[in-house]
Structures are given as C-alpha cells and as structure tokens.
Amino acid sequence: MRKISFGQMTVILFISRIFYSLTFVPFMYSDVTCQVIGFAISTAIECLAVIPAIILYKKHPDKNLCQIAYEKSKLCGILISVAFAFAAVLIINRLLRFFGYFMYVTFPDFLPSWVVISAIAVISFYAAFQGIEAISRSAGLTFAFFIVSFVIVIAALSTKMSYSNVMFDYPEISDISHEVFNELSKFSELLLFPILYPYVKEKAGKSIYGAIALKLIFVYVITTVCVLTLGSYLNISKFPFFDLGTYAETFIIERLDAFLLPAWILVAFIKAALFMFIGKIALSTSFKRTKANVYLLILSVAALAASLAAVLQEKWNFPVWDKVVVTILILVLGVLLPLVYCFGKGDESETE
Amino acid sequence: MFTALERVMKVKRNRIGFKRIFVIAVCVLFIFSLCSCNSTGRYAKRDIDEKIIVHALGIDITKDGKFEVTLQMLSQQGAGSNTPIDPSKPNSAAISQVADTIPAAIERCETDLGKRAFLGHSELILLGKSVVDLEPILDYVINAEGISLGTFMAYTDITAKEILNIKITSGAYSAEVLKEIFEESQKYGTSTECELIRHIDNLENTNGTTIMPIIKKIKDDKKSSEEKENSSSEINFGQSKSDSSGTEAENEKVKTESGEESGSDSSSKEDSSSKEDSSSKQDESSKSDSSSKSQSESGGGEESGSGGGESGGGSSEEAEATAFYIDGAVIVKNRKPYSVMTRDEVIGLSFLNNDIAEQVIDVKLGDILTGVTAGSVDKNTKVSVKNNRIVVDIRLVISYEFYKSYTKEEQKTAGEKADERIYNFCDKAIKKVLKEDNADLFEIHSLLNHNDYKLYKEYKKNPEEVLKMVDINVSIDSQI
C-alpha cells in the first residue's frame, strides 16, 4: 500500500472541506454574527467528533473502519461498507449539483452544466483509479494554486475594504443552532478519515486537527474579507467568494474571477475523487471477489447519473431529506461506529 | 538471468505506461466530445467577433414609460490592425433600443447587430434624468450575467443616450474616459463613490438611500461662453425628456447651482432654456423644446421613442461635445431620485465621509488669491446621546500644502481661511443632506450599529425619525 505523508493528508482533508465554503456561503440565510459564532461552535464539535476515529486509528493503524467491522462481523462489515458507498454517492451527487449550479449561475452561456460536471466526474474517476497518492499530489498543487489566487485577490481588494461595511446583529440562538447544523452537515471529512488513515505514514490524528484548524482560519478569513468588502451585498449574493473575484481588480487586470475559477474546479475535482476513492475502498473491503476498480466505476456512474438527472432538469434545490440523511450518515459512520469499535483490544502494531 | 528479469520488468513498466496513456487519452477524448456535442442554441460556440463587448450601458425612460437602453461598444473602425487606436476615427459606437423591460431592450439591440452582447466588461451604467425608479434597474444589474460590482453607476442631466453617443477620439474608448473622469473627480471630492456595490450596500442599509454623481457634457467654446451667462440651471430628475404627463407629479423639482464654485463650464443649453421657463414648475412646453433641441444636437441623432440603429463609425464630425465633467449629485431616497446636491455640498460630503484625496481650496491672502491643497488625512467619529439628540462629532485631520513659500504667519492665516472654507462645505452638506432631505449619507446606520445598538434597532424600524434626531458637529485639526 502506497502511503502519504501527514502534510498531504492534512491538505486533502482541508481541500475537501473548503469546497463548500467557496461555493456556498449562505449569508443570505443568517447574519454574519451568527455565522462567526456558528463556525466556532461547529469547529469545537468537529474537534470532539473526530476523537473516536483517532482512538480507532491508534488501536488499528493499518485497518480502516470497514476492515475492522468486517473482521468482527461479516454482516456488519458489509452493511457498513454499503453505507459508506451510499454516503460517498450522495456526497458526490451533492458536490456535482452544487458545482453545476455554480456554473449555471456564473457562466450561463459558457458550457452546459451537465458537460462541466461530467468532465469533473471523468477526471475524478481517473484520479481515484490512480489511487490516494495521485489524489494527494493533485491536492498539493491545488492547495498551492488556491493559496496564490486567494492571496492575489485579497491583495487586490485591500483598498476596497472598509470597517463601516460591518454590521453587527444580536445573534438568536435558533440562528446559531441552524448555522451549527449547517456546518456539521458539510463536515463530510469525518467519513473520509476512518477510511483514509491507514494510508498515512504517521500522525494521522494530527492531520485531521490540522485540516480543521486550516478550515477555521480560511473560513474566518473568507468571511472577514467578504464582510469588509461586500457589505450588505452579502445578503443578496449567491456566491460571495466568487463575487470577491469579480470585484477585485489590479492596474493590469480588471477582474480576477478567472484566478479563482481554476482553483474552484480543482477543489471540486479533488473532493469528488476522494469520495470515489473511499467508496471503492469500502466496497472492496467487504466484496473481495470483484476488482476494486469495478466498484469505482459503478459508484462514479451512479453519482454522475443522479446528479445529471437533476442538472438536466435544472433542479437546483436539494430536498430536505438529502441534508438530513447526509448528516445522519456523517454522524453514524464518522462518529458513532468508530466509537463502538474503539472499545476492545487493539492490534499489535498499535500506535502510541 | 539478471538481464532477462530486467527486460520483463521493462516490458511490464511499458505496459503500465501505455495503459495510463490510454486511460488519459480516453478521458481527454471524452471531455472534448462532451464540449463539442452541445454547440447549438444557448451554448452555441461564438467567436470573439460574434460578440459585442459592451463598455457602457445607458438607460432612459421614454415618454410612454418604456426602457430605452443604449449599449456603447468598441468600434472596430477606430482600432487599426497595426495600431491599437486609430485617432482619426471615433473608437466607440452605440446602439439603442426601446422595450418594456431592460433585458428585452438589450435583446433587441442584439438582434439588430446580429451579435450577442457581453456585459462583463461594462465600466459604466448611466441613467438618464428621466429614470424615475431604480428598482427595476437594480434588479436587472444585480442579476444580469457578469456585470462587475465595480461598475460605476451615475446619472446624467440629459439622456444617457446622448452622453453615450458622443464620440471621443482620445483615450482607449469612450466609457473608459468617462470612468476616468469619475475616478479623478472622486479623488478630488467632487464626485461621490459610485461603484455599483456601494449603491447596493447603501440601498440595503438605509432603506433605499444612496447618492449618484451627475455627469454633464462640456460643449464647444462658442456655446460654452453663451452658457456661462447662465450660471444656474434647473434639472428635473425622474422626468422623461418629452414627457408632458405622467411622472412629474411624483417627483420633486430640484435646483442645482453649477457655476459658482466649480469655475468649469456650466450646464448645457437645454438646461438653461429649461431654466428660463422653469419659473412655472409645470411648464412642459419648455421641456419639450429643450428636449428636441438636445436631440438634434446630440451625436446620436435618433429619436428617443423610436429606438434602434447603430450610430458610430465615421460620424465623428457630428459630435459636438469634447469632454465631460461631474457637477453635483442626485440623492436617491426610497430608490427614487429625490433631490440634487451642488458641487460644494458634494465636496463637503466627501470631506465628512473621508472620501477625499485632495482638494484645492482658493483662499485670499491680502489681495492675492492663492490655492491651498487640502488632503484629508484622518477622520475620527464619536457618537453620543445628549438631551434626546444623537450627536455625531466628526474630527477631521486635514493637511495643507502651499504652492508658494510663505512665512509661518502667512501659512497659518491661509490654513485658517482654508479651514473656514471647508467648514462652509461641510455645513452646506449637513444642511442639505440631513436637515433638508433627511437622508443617511453619513453612514449613520453604521455608526449607530457600532456604537449604540438600541438606537440602531430604532433606526431599522423608523430611519426617518431617527435621522431627525441626529446632529453633526465638525471640528478640523489642520496640519501645515
């Protein structure tokens, strides 16, 4: 098994998480104060939620959650593998639809959304086919590109920021809880970690905390820049982060959204590839007779077909059940099951 | 033995390499075929010459309440093949169309040209004085594809069509020149901030209040000397040029004095003719006369109501205006033009909002008139509640520079006189904005939000009442 470093793991988890913050910052649903508080609370919960998975990693550093479950009970192992694959399909579907919507809104005459998401699905399939090493290398490049484009945009916007754009509001408990739930429903990296940790050479536990810390920093930076620059326009903006790009200008280039778009596409591709990969790993753990790449193909086709069905009909609104089911799957597969399996004896190669 | 093993390994590696190349090739082919399989209808491939890059968008309201949209675009005749600009030809062309809605009018322009309009590079959205309601315009520009948040949005004292039809042979293109005028004026405080995002922010926070600068055209010397005789004029914002019924009842008639402080060429002939007739507010015949005059004077030369037709290419000699200037600003309340600020008031407002980079103030030292450059360095604002009044203390730190070497005493005297002038500007702005128009252009909402949340809540409920309670005190700390 080819392993990746602690830094690569941190980067892939961060890249996977940041996708939602780029594509969808729903200021239009709650005010900035609630968002800021919500981010802090959800991050604290996320830090607690990863503890069972980290304990599991310490006890079984070379086995993922599906392997551990399969060894204890075949039926449980199969069920958990299928649940992981189902969650992966749902998350890829969600991601492709988000991206399709983003392209539909921001570049309506450029290419049909279904072409864009199909292309992303194909590339992601290829990356997942190549394995975690290929994904992590691409993630490294994506991270570097993202940071560079982000810094350029912020530097270009620095003269346009004003403290008078900040409007505070007394936060309501209901708004904050709504925000926390929203944030947690996006934390699908809880699903990635129990499957991916055997691929990390060392310090896998620290990598997820690193990713959470990076996410928190970036989300706060993005929020601060958005608020200082866009002011109340945030209330009506669909993609505030993208609007930063359209508003930013240097003395050479009039708008910098072109800098952000490639970073965006790369982030979407990495996230889709990661979930295809964990789906493949989960299924191949329990169903060993068939080649793992066949599962990869099935998962990719299923996710793409589901998103194409929605995108072709231009159905952009997600049903409530989708969010609820994804959140439940994240909590069950990412928190509850690791908690169940972290009790008991560990492997010989248990880490300190 | 060893070499045989090496060969086997090499063949195996080659196979893996071929397999990888094959998969990549399949992926690339698949993506290319995806991109080319949908090349009709909305997503039809368009070369750059099949698109019109719109640089400025003009919006007027016709007498029957329809939108007349003018698109200013790059004229290819004005751009040589070897040189970027052919100065002998005008570098912009404009097309206008009339329809019930803005998108419909733009669509008509597109069908007239046989090309699709790309608005992503628009630098300016110009509103004619006949624009009564900003709501449909904002709805369009916020949701339109690609319009940048940094696009400037301003009013003109005539029609947007006239301004955008004026041919300019200098500068990259006409809209860019217009944008530069706004930027320079903003630097000197004679124009307020007019980026689209600032308008949206103001309108969202202040229950539909914002301020938009007014751009006017300077005519040739002969005409401008005639105009100088008429130093003040009346401009009716929110009235269609030849509109004799409809909208005037709901709009205030407002007055602007344009010549007094600016020293620049004053308003256009039609304005002065309208001034002559303006003693009776409802004298519509004068407006009709003036509008027909401006129609014939304008480079476009098409009748507002009829719309249509590209005006550009080689008709540069028709253009009579040589430049533009900013004079005053329109206060928008409840998303409708409400009143007009003079140049002095705008300068005062710019000082108070710390939006000014520098402004040359004329002061008299003995018998000599001299210019003092005032640059706004810093602004300190305090909010307090005294005797049921909201007191906003604004302390401006202003630095002065002189064009001549003076003694310390003379510098002090000049500084004091410049202070007086700036106090005067600020007083005028406060009186106009706060006392007369009761408009929130001093970011009162933001100050209350940051300093007194209870008052801010009150403000959100009833901004008009809270604004009546506001007093602004200005103090200037001058640095020589």
Coordinates of N, CA, C and O in Angstrom, one line a residue, chain A residues 2 104-116 118-120 122-123 125-126 129-130 160 162-172 228-233 235-236 238 243-244 246-247 249 254-255 291 304 314, chain B residues 19-21 23-24 26-28 30-31 34-35 37-38 42-44 51 116 118-123 142-143 145-150 173 176 179 183 195 197-198 200-202 204-205 443 445-446 449-450 453 456-457 460:
Chain A
R2 N 0.6 2.1 -1.0 CA 1.4 3.4 -1.0 C 0.8 4.3 0.0 O -0.4 4.5 0.1
Y104 N -23.9 27.3 -13.7 CA -25.2 27.7 -14.3 C -25.4 29.2 -14.0 O -25.9 30.0 -14.9
V105 N -25.1 29.6 -12.8 CA -25.4 31.0 -12.3 C -24.3 31.9 -12.9 O -24.6 33.0 -13.4
T106 N -23.0 31.5 -12.7 CA -21.9 32.4 -13.0 C -21.5 32.4 -14.5 O -21.1 33.4 -15.0
F107 N -21.6 31.3 -15.2 CA -21.3 31.2 -16.6 C -22.4 30.6 -17.4 O -22.2 29.5 -17.9
P108 N -23.5 31.2 -17.4 CA -24.7 30.5 -18.0 C -24.5 30.2 -19.5 O -25.1 29.3 -20.0
D109 N -23.7 31.0 -20.2 CA -23.6 30.7 -21.7 C -22.3 30.0 -22.1 O -22.0 29.9 -23.2
F110 N -21.6 29.7 -21.1 CA -20.2 29.2 -21.3 C -20.3 27.7 -21.8 O -19.9 27.4 -22.9
L111 N -20.8 26.9 -20.9 CA -20.9 25.4 -21.3 C -22.1 25.0 -20.5 O -22.4 25.4 -19.4
P112 N -22.9 24.0 -21.0 CA -24.0 23.5 -20.2 C -23.4 22.8 -18.9 O -22.3 22.2 -19.0
S113 N -24.2 23.0 -17.9 CA -23.7 22.4 -16.6 C -23.4 20.9 -16.6 O -22.5 20.5 -16.0
W114 N -24.2 20.2 -17.4 CA -24.0 18.8 -17.4 C -22.7 18.4 -18.1 O -22.1 17.4 -17.7
V115 N -22.2 19.2 -19.0 CA -20.9 18.9 -19.6 C -19.8 19.1 -18.6 O -18.9 18.3 -18.4
V116 N -19.9 20.2 -17.8 CA -18.9 20.5 -16.8 C -18.8 19.4 -15.8 O -17.8 18.9 -15.4
S118 N -19.9 16.4 -15.9 CA -19.5 15.1 -16.5 C -17.9 15.1 -16.6 O -17.3 14.1 -16.3
A119 N -17.4 16.2 -17.1 CA -15.9 16.3 -17.2 C -15.3 16.1 -15.8 O -14.3 15.4 -15.7
I120 N -15.8 16.8 -14.8 CA -15.2 16.7 -13.5 C -15.3 15.2 -13.0 O -14.4 14.7 -12.4
V122 N -15.4 12.5 -14.8 CA -14.4 11.7 -15.5 C -13.0 11.8 -15.0 O -12.3 10.9 -14.7
I123 N -12.6 13.1 -14.8 CA -11.3 13.3 -14.2 C -11.1 12.8 -12.8 O -10.1 12.2 -12.5
F125 N -12.7 10.3 -11.6 CA -12.7 8.9 -11.7 C -11.3 8.4 -12.0 O -10.7 7.5 -11.4
Y126 N -10.6 9.2 -12.9 CA -9.2 8.8 -13.2 C -8.3 8.9 -12.0 O -7.5 8.1 -11.8
F129 N -8.9 6.2 -9.6 CA -8.4 5.0 -10.2 C -6.9 4.9 -10.0 O -6.4 3.8 -9.7
Q130 N -6.2 6.0 -10.0 CA -4.8 6.1 -9.8 C -4.4 5.9 -8.3 O -3.3 5.5 -8.0
K160 N -10.3 48.2 -1.0 CA -11.7 48.3 -1.1 C -12.4 47.9 0.2 O -13.6 47.9 0.3
S162 N -13.6 48.1 4.0 CA -14.0 49.2 5.0 C -14.7 48.7 6.2 O -15.6 47.8 6.1
Y163 N -14.3 49.2 7.3 CA -14.9 48.7 8.6 C -16.4 49.1 8.6 O -17.2 48.5 9.3
S164 N -16.7 50.2 8.0 CA -18.1 50.7 8.0 C -19.1 49.7 7.3 O -20.3 49.7 7.5
N165 N -18.5 48.7 6.6 CA -19.4 47.7 5.9 C -19.8 46.6 6.9 O -20.8 45.9 6.6
V166 N -19.2 46.6 8.1 CA -19.5 45.5 9.1 C -20.8 46.0 9.8 O -20.8 47.1 10.4
M167 N -21.8 45.2 9.8 CA -23.0 45.4 10.6 C -23.2 44.3 11.5 O -23.4 43.1 11.1
F168 N -23.2 44.6 12.8 CA -23.4 43.6 13.8 C -24.9 43.4 14.1 O -25.7 44.3 13.9
D169 N -25.2 42.2 14.6 CA -26.6 41.9 15.0 C -26.6 41.0 16.2 O -25.7 40.2 16.3
Y170 N -27.5 41.2 17.1 CA -27.5 40.3 18.2 C -28.0 38.9 17.8 O -29.0 38.8 17.1
P171 N -27.1 37.9 18.0 CA -27.5 36.6 17.5 C -28.6 35.9 18.2 O -28.7 36.0 19.4
E172 N -29.4 35.3 17.4 CA -30.5 34.5 18.0 C -30.0 33.0 18.2 O -29.3 32.6 17.3
L228 N -16.0 42.8 4.9 CA -15.3 44.1 4.8 C -15.5 44.7 3.4 O -15.5 45.9 3.2
T229 N -15.5 43.8 2.4 CA -15.5 44.3 1.1 C -16.9 44.4 0.5 O -17.3 45.4 -0.1
L230 N -17.8 43.4 0.7 CA -19.1 43.4 0.0 C -20.2 44.1 0.8 O -21.2 44.4 0.3
G231 N -20.0 44.2 2.1 CA -21.0 44.9 3.0 C -22.3 44.2 2.8 O -22.4 42.9 2.8
S232 N -23.4 44.9 2.7 CA -24.7 44.3 2.7 C -25.1 43.6 1.4 O -26.1 43.0 1.3
Y233 N -24.2 43.7 0.4 CA -24.4 43.0 -0.8 C -24.4 41.4 -0.5 O -25.0 40.7 -1.3
N235 N -26.0 40.0 1.6 CA -27.4 39.5 1.8 C -28.1 39.0 0.5 O -29.1 38.3 0.6
I236 N -27.6 39.5 -0.6 CA -28.3 39.1 -1.9 C -27.3 38.3 -2.8 O -27.8 37.8 -3.8
K238 N -25.2 35.2 -4.2 CA -25.3 33.8 -4.2 C -24.0 33.1 -4.0 O -23.9 32.1 -3.3
D243 N -17.9 36.6 -6.0 CA -18.1 38.0 -6.2 C -16.8 38.8 -5.8 O -16.6 39.9 -6.4
L244 N -16.1 38.3 -4.9 CA -14.8 39.0 -4.5 C -13.9 39.0 -5.7 O -13.3 40.0 -6.0
T246 N -14.8 38.9 -8.9 CA -15.3 39.8 -9.9 C -15.1 41.3 -9.6 O -14.9 42.2 -10.4
Y247 N -15.0 41.6 -8.3 CA -14.9 42.9 -7.8 C -13.4 43.4 -7.7 O -13.1 44.5 -7.9
E249 N -9.7 44.1 -8.6 CA -9.0 44.5 -9.9 C -7.6 45.0 -9.5 O -7.4 45.5 -8.5
E254 N -8.7 43.7 -15.0 CA -9.9 44.4 -14.4 C -10.7 43.5 -13.5 O -11.3 44.0 -12.6
R255 N -10.7 42.2 -13.7 CA -11.4 41.4 -12.7 C -10.7 40.1 -12.6 O -10.1 39.6 -13.5
K291 N -13.0 -6.9 -8.8 CA -11.9 -5.9 -8.7 C -12.4 -4.6 -8.2 O -13.6 -4.1 -8.5
L304 N -22.8 10.2 -10.9 CA -23.0 11.1 -12.1 C -24.4 11.1 -12.6 O -25.0 12.1 -12.9
E314 N -32.6 21.1 -14.4 CA -32.3 22.4 -13.7 C -33.0 22.4 -12.4 O -33.5 23.4 -12.0
Chain B
K19 N -0.9 1.8 -20.6 CA -2.3 1.7 -20.1 C -2.7 3.1 -19.5 O -3.8 3.6 -19.8
R20 N -1.7 3.7 -18.9 CA -2.0 5.0 -18.3 C -2.3 6.1 -19.4 O -3.2 6.8 -19.3
I21 N -1.4 6.0 -20.4 CA -1.6 7.0 -21.5 C -3.0 6.7 -22.2 O -3.7 7.7 -22.5
V23 N -5.7 5.5 -20.8 CA -6.8 6.0 -20.0 C -6.9 7.5 -20.1 O -8.0 8.1 -20.2
I24 N -5.7 8.2 -20.0 CA -5.7 9.6 -20.1 C -6.3 10.1 -21.5 O -7.1 11.0 -21.6
V26 N -8.4 8.5 -23.4 CA -9.9 8.3 -23.4 C -10.6 9.4 -22.6 O -11.6 9.9 -23.1
C27 N -10.0 9.8 -21.5 CA -10.6 10.9 -20.7 C -10.6 12.2 -21.5 O -11.7 12.9 -21.5
V28 N -9.5 12.5 -22.1 CA -9.4 13.7 -22.8 C -10.4 13.7 -24.0 O -11.1 14.7 -24.2
F30 N -13.1 12.0 -24.3 CA -14.4 12.1 -23.7 C -14.8 13.5 -23.4 O -15.9 14.0 -23.8
I31 N -13.9 14.2 -22.8 CA -14.2 15.6 -22.4 C -14.4 16.5 -23.6 O -15.3 17.3 -23.7
L34 N -17.6 15.8 -25.2 CA -18.7 16.4 -24.4 C -18.8 17.9 -24.7 O -19.9 18.4 -24.9
C35 N -17.7 18.6 -24.9 CA -17.7 20.0 -25.1 C -18.2 20.3 -26.5 O -18.8 21.4 -26.7
C37 N -20.4 18.4 -28.3 CA -21.7 17.8 -28.6 C -22.9 18.7 -28.4 O -24.0 18.4 -28.7
N38 N -22.6 19.8 -27.7 CA -23.7 20.8 -27.4 C -23.4 22.2 -27.9 O -23.1 23.1 -27.1
R42 N -28.4 27.9 -26.9 CA -27.9 28.9 -25.9 C -26.4 28.7 -25.8 O -25.7 29.7 -25.6
Y43 N -25.9 27.5 -26.0 CA -24.5 27.3 -25.8 C -23.7 27.2 -27.1 O -22.6 26.7 -27.1
A44 N -24.3 27.8 -28.1 CA -23.6 27.8 -29.4 C -22.2 28.5 -29.3 O -22.1 29.5 -28.6
K51 N -19.3 38.5 -30.8 CA -19.9 39.1 -29.6 C -19.6 40.6 -29.6 O -18.6 41.1 -30.2
R116 N -24.2 38.8 -29.9 CA -24.6 38.7 -28.5 C -23.8 39.7 -27.7 O -22.6 39.9 -27.9
F118 N -22.0 41.1 -24.6 CA -21.3 40.7 -23.4 C -21.1 41.8 -22.4 O -20.5 42.8 -22.8
L119 N -21.7 41.7 -21.3 CA -21.8 42.9 -20.3 C -20.7 42.8 -19.3 O -20.5 43.7 -18.4
G120 N -19.9 41.8 -19.3 CA -18.9 41.5 -18.3 C -17.8 42.6 -18.2 O -17.1 42.8 -17.2
H121 N -17.6 43.3 -19.3 CA -16.6 44.4 -19.3 C -17.2 45.8 -19.2 O -16.5 46.8 -19.5
S122 N -18.5 45.9 -18.9 CA -19.1 47.2 -18.8 C -18.4 48.0 -17.6 O -18.2 47.4 -16.6
E123 N -18.2 49.2 -17.9 CA -17.5 50.0 -16.9 C -18.5 51.1 -16.3 O -18.2 51.6 -15.3
I142 N -28.2 43.5 -10.8 CA -27.7 42.6 -9.8 C -27.7 41.2 -10.4 O -26.8 40.4 -10.1
N143 N -28.8 40.9 -11.1 CA -29.0 39.5 -11.6 C -28.4 39.3 -13.0 O -28.3 38.1 -13.4
E145 N -26.0 38.7 -16.1 CA -24.8 37.8 -16.1 C -23.5 38.7 -16.2 O -23.4 39.5 -17.2
G146 N -22.6 38.5 -15.3 CA -21.3 39.1 -15.4 C -21.1 40.5 -15.1 O -19.9 41.0 -15.2
I147 N -22.1 41.3 -14.9 CA -21.8 42.7 -14.6 C -21.0 42.9 -13.3 O -21.4 42.3 -12.3
S148 N -19.9 43.6 -13.5 CA -19.0 43.6 -12.3 C -19.5 44.5 -11.2 O -20.2 45.5 -11.5
L149 N -19.2 44.2 -10.0 CA -19.7 45.0 -8.9 C -18.9 46.4 -8.8 O -19.4 47.3 -8.2
G150 N -17.8 46.4 -9.6 CA -17.1 47.7 -9.6 C -17.5 48.6 -10.7 O -17.0 49.7 -10.9
Y173 N -11.2 54.1 -25.1 CA -12.6 54.2 -25.6 C -13.4 55.1 -24.7 O -13.0 55.4 -23.6
E176 N -14.2 54.3 -21.0 CA -13.0 54.4 -20.1 C -12.7 55.8 -19.7 O -12.4 56.1 -18.6
K179 N -15.1 56.8 -17.1 CA -14.8 56.2 -15.9 C -13.6 57.0 -15.2 O -13.6 57.2 -14.0
E183 N -13.3 58.7 -11.6 CA -12.3 58.4 -10.6 C -11.5 59.7 -10.2 O -11.2 59.8 -9.0
E195 N -19.5 53.2 -7.3 CA -19.5 51.8 -7.7 C -20.8 51.1 -7.4 O -21.4 51.4 -6.4
I197 N -21.5 48.3 -6.2 CA -21.6 47.6 -4.9 C -21.9 48.6 -3.8 O -22.6 48.3 -2.8
R198 N -21.3 49.8 -3.9 CA -21.6 50.9 -2.9 C -23.0 51.3 -2.9 O -23.6 51.5 -1.9
I200 N -25.5 49.4 -3.9 CA -26.3 48.3 -3.4 C -26.2 48.3 -1.9 O -27.2 48.1 -1.1
D201 N -25.0 48.5 -1.3 CA -24.8 48.5 0.1 C -25.6 49.6 0.8 O -26.3 49.4 1.8
N202 N -25.5 50.8 0.2 CA -26.3 51.9 0.8 C -27.8 51.7 0.7 O -28.5 51.9 1.7
E204 N -29.4 48.9 0.6 CA -29.8 47.8 1.5 C -29.8 48.3 3.0 O -30.7 47.9 3.7
N205 N -28.9 49.1 3.3 CA -28.7 49.5 4.8 C -29.6 50.7 5.1 O -29.9 50.9 6.3
E443 N -23.3 57.6 6.7 CA -23.2 56.3 7.3 C -23.6 56.2 8.8 O -23.0 55.6 9.7
H445 N -26.2 54.8 9.9 CA -26.6 53.4 10.3 C -25.4 52.6 10.8 O -25.6 51.9 11.8
S446 N -24.3 52.8 10.2 CA -23.1 52.0 10.6 C -22.6 52.6 11.9 O -22.2 51.8 12.8
N449 N -24.9 51.3 14.6 CA -24.7 49.9 14.7 C -23.4 49.6 15.6 O -23.4 48.7 16.4
H450 N -22.4 50.4 15.3 CA -21.1 50.1 16.1 C -21.1 50.7 17.4 O -20.3 50.3 18.3
Y453 N -26.5 50.0 19.9 CA -27.3 49.0 19.3 C -28.8 49.3 19.4 O -29.6 49.0 18.5
Y456 N -29.7 51.7 16.9 CA -29.7 51.1 15.6 C -31.0 50.4 15.4 O -31.5 50.4 14.2
K457 N -31.5 49.7 16.4 CA -32.7 49.0 16.2 C -33.9 49.9 15.9 O -34.7 49.7 15.1
K460 N -33.6 51.0 12.4 CA -34.1 50.0 11.4 C -35.6 50.1 11.3 O -36.2 49.9 10.2

